């Protein structure tokens, strides 16, 4: 039996347990109550979670106690015991494994802080949304300090104050929303490990708050980062998990956003047909809007924003005849206050023009990309500049391209 597989199972089981909010002792007591036996103790749960043992006869009862399908837990145990070489997966498993070790959100024992109410939650929500709006015009390097100060303060507020159960849940939801934008900002600044830790804390907060669409938003945000940083299969798993987590009853804007991320994840994984199908599903979801109120974090999702993803997907799939008109139209709607977005979208336009064998126009767009990205503290924009320059290397015999590479080729050494 592989030690790595046992450890994997232990970590998986521990995260499922934490998702229920139970301690090891409480889970043992629950198993005893369900089975009518007294043979499971906290120490046995600890052995399972440390990977020193893998449960067998207790799997069905464990599944019942954890609220998960028995088959999934049995498949995980079979993999841990070496009975199969197929690693259990699926969207639910991918998401369950994200829950962070320990509980950074646990209230402090004997906390004696002030009592807070709905007004405090409202003020926090306003600051969270203000940070989202700031991200529309500023880059990750500019916002990472304020974002993480706000997140730390929000967690301390939840842990150190007293409040009703409803107010506690509302605070957790705001921590989840704040973790999402802080993770997004960290990712834009190139701080990917910090972003991943932040997203997982947000998932834990949103899960405890019972906010499934927010859990999905956080999982999809992390999946987007993974898709863009060389972990395409993991990114696809989380994008699919987000759609499953949110469910068919999620608000139209949220569901459209999650499906758009699925399209991108398939694209990055080199899977063109499902990517195009997911684009269509995203548009259908937005068109089917039944008037249900969308979460505040989905304020920016619109038909125009879906077209941005359409254009990006078609660019990545080397379909310039589809991409160029969309990107040209998109860029006409953005002004200079959105410098990062303009740089990013022009980078896809430059690549699409190169794919269309229009190197002179591609070089002209590339110059605009390089100028805009030089003025924003965004690692995403910088990396897109490198992508454009690498794509243009095949046209070095074109004077406009040659001049551009001579002037900015140093970026490719970075």
XYZ file of C-alpha atoms in Angstrom:
414
model
C 0.000 0.000 0.000
C 1.542 3.324 -1.069
C 2.213 5.718 1.794
C 1.497 8.653 -0.540
C -1.908 7.201 -1.369
C -2.754 6.653 2.306
C -1.707 10.206 3.097
C -3.834 11.433 0.195
C -6.830 9.568 1.600
C -6.196 10.930 5.089
C -6.055 14.504 3.819
C -9.202 13.945 1.763
C -11.065 12.509 4.762
C -9.912 15.333 7.058
C -11.162 17.948 4.631
C -14.521 16.238 4.294
C -14.793 16.210 8.081
C -13.890 19.896 8.377
C -16.549 20.702 5.795
C -19.137 19.356 8.275
C -17.759 21.539 11.081
C -17.073 18.521 13.306
C -13.947 17.813 15.338
C -12.368 14.356 15.261
C -14.033 13.552 18.583
C -17.435 14.701 17.314
C -17.106 12.602 14.176
C -16.230 9.552 16.290
C -19.292 10.173 18.466
C -21.451 10.510 15.353
C -20.164 7.209 13.956
C -20.881 5.463 17.240
C -24.404 6.914 17.352
C -25.166 5.852 13.764
C -23.756 2.332 14.166
C -24.881 1.605 17.714
C -21.295 0.599 18.537
C -18.721 2.204 20.813
C -15.615 1.010 19.004
C -14.590 4.220 17.207
C -12.646 6.868 19.123
C -11.028 10.164 18.252
C -7.705 8.324 18.084
C -9.026 6.045 15.340
C -10.230 9.039 13.335
C -6.768 10.557 13.791
C -5.123 7.369 12.456
C -7.339 7.480 9.362
C -6.552 11.151 8.759
C -2.813 10.668 9.246
C -2.859 7.818 6.724
C -1.641 5.135 9.125
C -4.853 3.195 8.539
C -7.555 3.156 5.867
C -11.093 2.334 7.057
C -13.012 -0.513 5.478
C -16.093 -1.690 7.353
C -16.807 1.866 8.477
C -16.955 3.426 5.006
C -20.737 3.351 4.573
C -21.304 4.842 8.033
C -18.577 7.410 7.409
C -20.281 8.472 4.200
C -23.553 8.878 6.077
C -21.892 10.940 8.818
C -20.073 13.150 6.326
C -23.026 13.569 3.977
C -21.179 12.279 0.908
C -21.929 9.416 -1.528
C -20.761 6.034 -0.268
C -19.387 5.114 -3.702
C -17.043 8.085 -3.768
C -15.601 7.285 -0.356
C -15.220 3.605 -1.272
C -13.394 4.537 -4.494
C -11.038 6.789 -2.541
C -10.302 4.021 -0.030
C -9.726 1.473 -2.808
C -7.219 3.818 -4.440
C -5.460 4.337 -1.094
C -5.206 0.570 -0.561
C -3.722 0.055 -4.032
C -6.720 -1.891 -5.310
C -7.058 0.412 -8.310
C -4.709 2.713 -10.194
C -7.488 5.115 -11.092
C -7.322 8.122 -8.827
C -10.787 9.134 -7.689
C -11.726 12.552 -8.910
C -14.668 14.424 -10.216
C -15.687 17.947 -9.408
C -16.895 17.272 -5.861
C -13.667 15.576 -4.855
C -11.609 18.387 -6.347
C -13.493 20.972 -4.339
C -13.487 18.983 -1.092
C -9.703 18.751 -1.192
C -9.360 22.532 -1.202
C -10.496 23.052 2.372
C -7.455 24.317 4.301
C -5.865 22.430 7.218
C -6.822 23.703 10.617
C -9.484 26.363 10.905
C -8.204 29.935 10.589
C -11.787 31.100 11.072
C -12.403 29.364 14.407
C -13.753 31.813 17.015
C -11.336 32.486 19.856
C -12.176 30.710 23.088
C -13.574 32.976 25.727
C -13.655 35.902 23.347
C -14.708 39.048 25.136
C -14.816 41.507 22.284
C -17.685 43.886 21.571
C -20.963 42.605 20.182
C -21.538 43.467 16.541
C -24.674 43.457 14.436
C -26.047 43.917 10.943
C -24.708 47.482 10.692
C -21.156 46.207 11.012
C -21.797 43.637 8.285
C -23.169 46.375 6.037
C -20.081 48.528 6.486
C -17.828 45.562 5.742
C -19.854 44.728 2.611
C -19.433 48.303 1.380
C -15.649 48.110 1.812
C -15.507 44.757 0.029
C -17.417 46.129 -2.944
C -15.260 49.241 -2.949
C -12.212 47.012 -3.298
C -13.845 45.213 -6.244
C -14.519 48.542 -7.946
C -10.930 49.638 -7.332
C -9.735 46.473 -9.083
C -11.551 47.666 -12.189
C -9.039 50.493 -12.620
C -5.980 49.495 -10.553
C -3.700 46.459 -10.809
C -2.754 43.772 -8.331
C 0.564 45.338 -7.357
C -1.258 48.521 -6.333
C -3.998 46.831 -4.320
C -2.392 43.818 -2.672
C -1.474 45.671 0.535
C -4.919 47.190 1.175
C -6.683 43.964 0.163
C -4.875 41.777 2.673
C -5.157 44.356 5.449
C -8.924 44.307 4.904
C -9.011 40.498 4.874
C -7.000 40.229 8.091
C -9.218 42.798 9.790
C -12.390 40.985 8.687
C -11.159 37.639 10.035
C -10.202 39.248 13.345
C -13.619 40.906 13.501
C -15.342 37.537 13.124
C -13.085 35.684 15.554
C -12.784 38.279 18.308
C -16.296 39.734 18.588
C -19.555 38.277 19.768
C -22.561 38.166 17.471
C -25.742 36.287 16.682
C -25.683 33.209 14.487
C -27.196 35.148 11.581
C -24.664 37.951 11.888
C -21.863 35.370 12.139
C -23.001 33.758 8.890
C -23.182 37.155 7.190
C -19.658 37.978 8.381
C -18.390 34.655 7.024
C -19.985 35.403 3.655
C -18.223 38.775 3.546
C -14.918 37.114 4.466
C -15.510 34.740 1.558
C -16.171 37.631 -0.824
C -13.145 39.515 0.474
C -10.960 36.411 0.089
C -12.093 36.092 -3.523
C -11.097 39.617 -4.499
C -7.894 39.452 -2.416
C -6.983 36.168 -4.104
C -7.711 37.669 -7.513
C -5.519 40.674 -6.707
C -2.673 38.441 -5.459
C -2.898 36.352 -8.619
C -2.748 39.473 -10.785
C 0.361 40.523 -8.874
C 1.988 37.159 -9.605
C 1.658 35.918 -5.991
C 0.082 32.615 -6.940
C 0.758 30.626 -3.770
C -0.631 33.442 -1.648
C -3.670 33.605 -3.907
C -4.279 29.858 -3.619
C -4.139 29.948 0.193
C -6.496 32.910 0.217
C -9.019 31.239 -2.060
C -9.102 28.148 0.167
C -9.761 30.260 3.261
C -12.582 31.923 1.341
C -14.030 28.562 0.349
C -14.048 27.522 4.001
C -15.794 30.758 5.023
C -18.387 30.543 2.243
C -19.037 26.871 3.019
C -19.642 27.671 6.677
C -21.944 30.511 5.642
C -23.950 28.096 3.467
C -23.436 30.253 0.361
C -23.074 27.752 -2.515
C -22.759 30.323 -5.334
C -19.950 32.047 -3.428
C -18.187 28.701 -2.860
C -18.458 28.177 -6.617
C -17.142 31.677 -7.345
C -14.057 31.070 -5.207
C -13.431 27.600 -6.644
C -13.841 28.923 -10.178
C -11.465 31.817 -9.472
C -8.785 29.417 -8.273
C -9.470 27.131 -11.217
C -8.938 30.087 -13.546
C -5.543 30.751 -11.967
C -4.518 27.101 -12.245
C -5.574 26.993 -15.903
C -3.308 29.961 -16.592
C -0.268 28.725 -14.663
C 0.414 25.283 -16.111
C -2.078 23.223 -14.059
C -4.717 22.916 -16.742
C -6.324 19.631 -15.645
C -6.726 20.856 -12.066
C -8.120 24.116 -13.371
C -10.684 22.283 -15.473
C -11.691 20.136 -12.507
C -12.361 23.189 -10.371
C -14.222 25.015 -13.147
C -16.539 22.024 -13.481
C -16.815 21.789 -9.686
C -17.987 25.399 -9.560
C -20.851 24.714 -11.965
C -21.842 21.616 -9.994
C -21.585 23.417 -6.652
C -23.727 26.345 -7.762
C -26.418 24.119 -9.252
C -29.004 24.795 -11.902
C -30.833 27.297 -9.669
C -27.886 29.694 -9.345
C -28.605 33.287 -10.431
C -28.243 33.708 -14.198
C -25.199 36.004 -14.048
C -23.369 33.681 -11.694
C -24.109 30.593 -13.765
C -23.018 32.378 -16.955
C -19.735 33.357 -15.277
C -19.060 29.791 -14.119
C -19.773 28.368 -17.582
C -17.490 30.974 -19.158
C -14.698 29.750 -16.885
C -15.406 26.186 -17.980
C -14.987 27.331 -21.588
C -11.614 28.872 -20.772
C -10.478 25.836 -18.812
C -11.325 23.515 -21.729
C -9.484 25.890 -24.044
C -6.347 25.864 -21.918
C -6.578 22.076 -21.755
C -6.631 21.925 -25.571
C -10.237 20.761 -25.813
C -11.876 22.901 -28.489
C -15.358 21.336 -28.941
C -16.350 21.397 -25.252
C -14.900 24.907 -24.976
C -17.168 26.200 -27.736
C -20.164 24.349 -26.254
C -19.510 25.959 -22.871
C -19.430 29.412 -24.483
C -22.864 28.763 -25.928
C -24.135 27.492 -22.580
C -22.893 30.670 -20.876
C -24.823 32.854 -23.316
C -27.908 30.663 -22.896
C -27.673 30.960 -19.108
C -27.554 34.749 -19.272
C -30.460 34.853 -21.747
C -32.547 32.698 -19.419
C -32.362 35.298 -16.650
C -35.561 34.868 -14.608
C -35.142 38.125 -12.737
C -33.577 36.565 -9.644
C -31.259 38.984 -7.897
C -27.623 38.385 -8.772
C -24.915 38.450 -6.091
C -23.163 41.796 -5.811
C -19.870 40.175 -6.843
C -21.391 39.388 -10.267
C -22.180 43.073 -10.988
C -19.864 43.140 -14.031
C -21.202 40.056 -15.843
C -22.981 41.080 -19.045
C -23.411 40.083 -22.674
C -20.431 42.282 -23.571
C -18.227 40.569 -20.988
C -19.209 37.140 -22.317
C -18.094 38.330 -25.741
C -14.686 39.130 -24.252
C -14.316 35.480 -23.270
C -15.626 34.390 -26.679
C -12.862 36.416 -28.317
C -10.176 35.056 -25.995
C -11.239 31.465 -26.578
C -11.296 31.924 -30.364
C -7.839 33.518 -30.197
C -6.423 30.624 -28.181
C -8.028 28.183 -30.621
C -6.356 30.037 -33.528
C -9.635 31.149 -35.109
C -8.750 34.769 -35.942
C -11.696 35.379 -38.254
C -13.960 34.926 -35.224
C -11.669 36.641 -32.727
C -10.592 39.853 -34.475
C -14.057 41.437 -34.966
C -15.057 40.608 -31.378
C -11.876 42.062 -29.891
C -12.074 45.180 -32.048
C -15.608 45.774 -30.838
C -14.690 45.077 -27.205
C -11.762 47.497 -27.243
C -13.964 50.269 -28.596
C -15.926 50.142 -25.322
C -12.962 50.559 -22.950
C -11.357 53.865 -22.004
C -7.924 54.711 -20.609
C -9.036 54.227 -17.003
C -9.063 50.450 -17.620
C -5.374 50.272 -18.564
C -4.843 46.657 -17.516
C -7.883 45.362 -19.373
C -6.949 47.342 -22.479
C -3.441 45.846 -22.385
C -4.778 42.323 -21.938
C -7.415 42.557 -24.658
C -5.005 44.155 -27.117
C -2.599 41.288 -26.449
C -5.190 38.796 -27.683
C -5.935 41.021 -30.664
C -2.222 41.127 -31.540
C -2.013 37.331 -31.419
C -5.196 36.955 -33.495
C -3.826 39.352 -36.125
C -0.585 37.354 -36.273
C -2.652 34.192 -36.757
C -4.475 35.994 -39.578
C -1.089 36.680 -41.214
C -1.303 40.418 -40.600
C 2.080 40.985 -38.914
C 2.202 44.751 -39.459
C -1.111 45.266 -37.683
C -0.089 42.752 -35.031
C 3.109 44.712 -34.375
C 1.133 47.952 -34.063
C -1.179 46.381 -31.491
C 1.803 44.850 -29.704
C 3.339 48.317 -29.266
C 0.161 49.472 -27.581
C 0.220 46.383 -25.336
C 3.806 47.036 -24.290
C 3.131 50.706 -23.604
C 0.039 50.001 -21.513
C 1.498 47.071 -19.564
C 4.603 49.073 -18.645
C 2.411 51.429 -16.633
C 0.431 48.858 -14.626
C 1.615 46.675 -11.743
C 0.109 43.507 -13.197
C 2.093 40.320 -13.730
C -0.720 39.084 -15.980
C -0.217 42.035 -18.311
C 3.548 41.543 -18.287
C 3.220 37.860 -19.152
C 0.817 38.652 -21.977
C 3.462 41.037 -23.380
C 5.872 38.103 -23.472
C 3.261 35.908 -25.166
C 2.782 38.492 -27.910
C 6.502 38.925 -28.513
C 7.023 35.163 -28.726
C 4.181 34.885 -31.228
C 5.701 37.600 -33.423
C 9.098 35.926 -33.618
C 7.907 34.065 -36.697
C 7.682 37.393 -38.577
C 11.154 38.781 -37.906
C 11.615 39.502 -41.623
C 8.848 42.144 -41.402
C 10.476 45.522 -40.570
C 7.786 46.578 -38.057
C 8.136 43.302 -36.191
C 11.925 43.308 -36.316
C 12.067 46.817 -34.858
C 9.663 45.831 -32.094
C 11.680 42.749 -31.152
C 14.927 44.706 -31.175
C 13.450 47.270 -28.801
C 11.617 44.947 -26.403
C 13.168 41.517 -26.860
C 14.778 41.828 -23.427
C 11.366 41.007 -21.931
C 11.704 37.455 -23.214
C 14.741 36.924 -20.995
C 12.710 37.803 -17.918
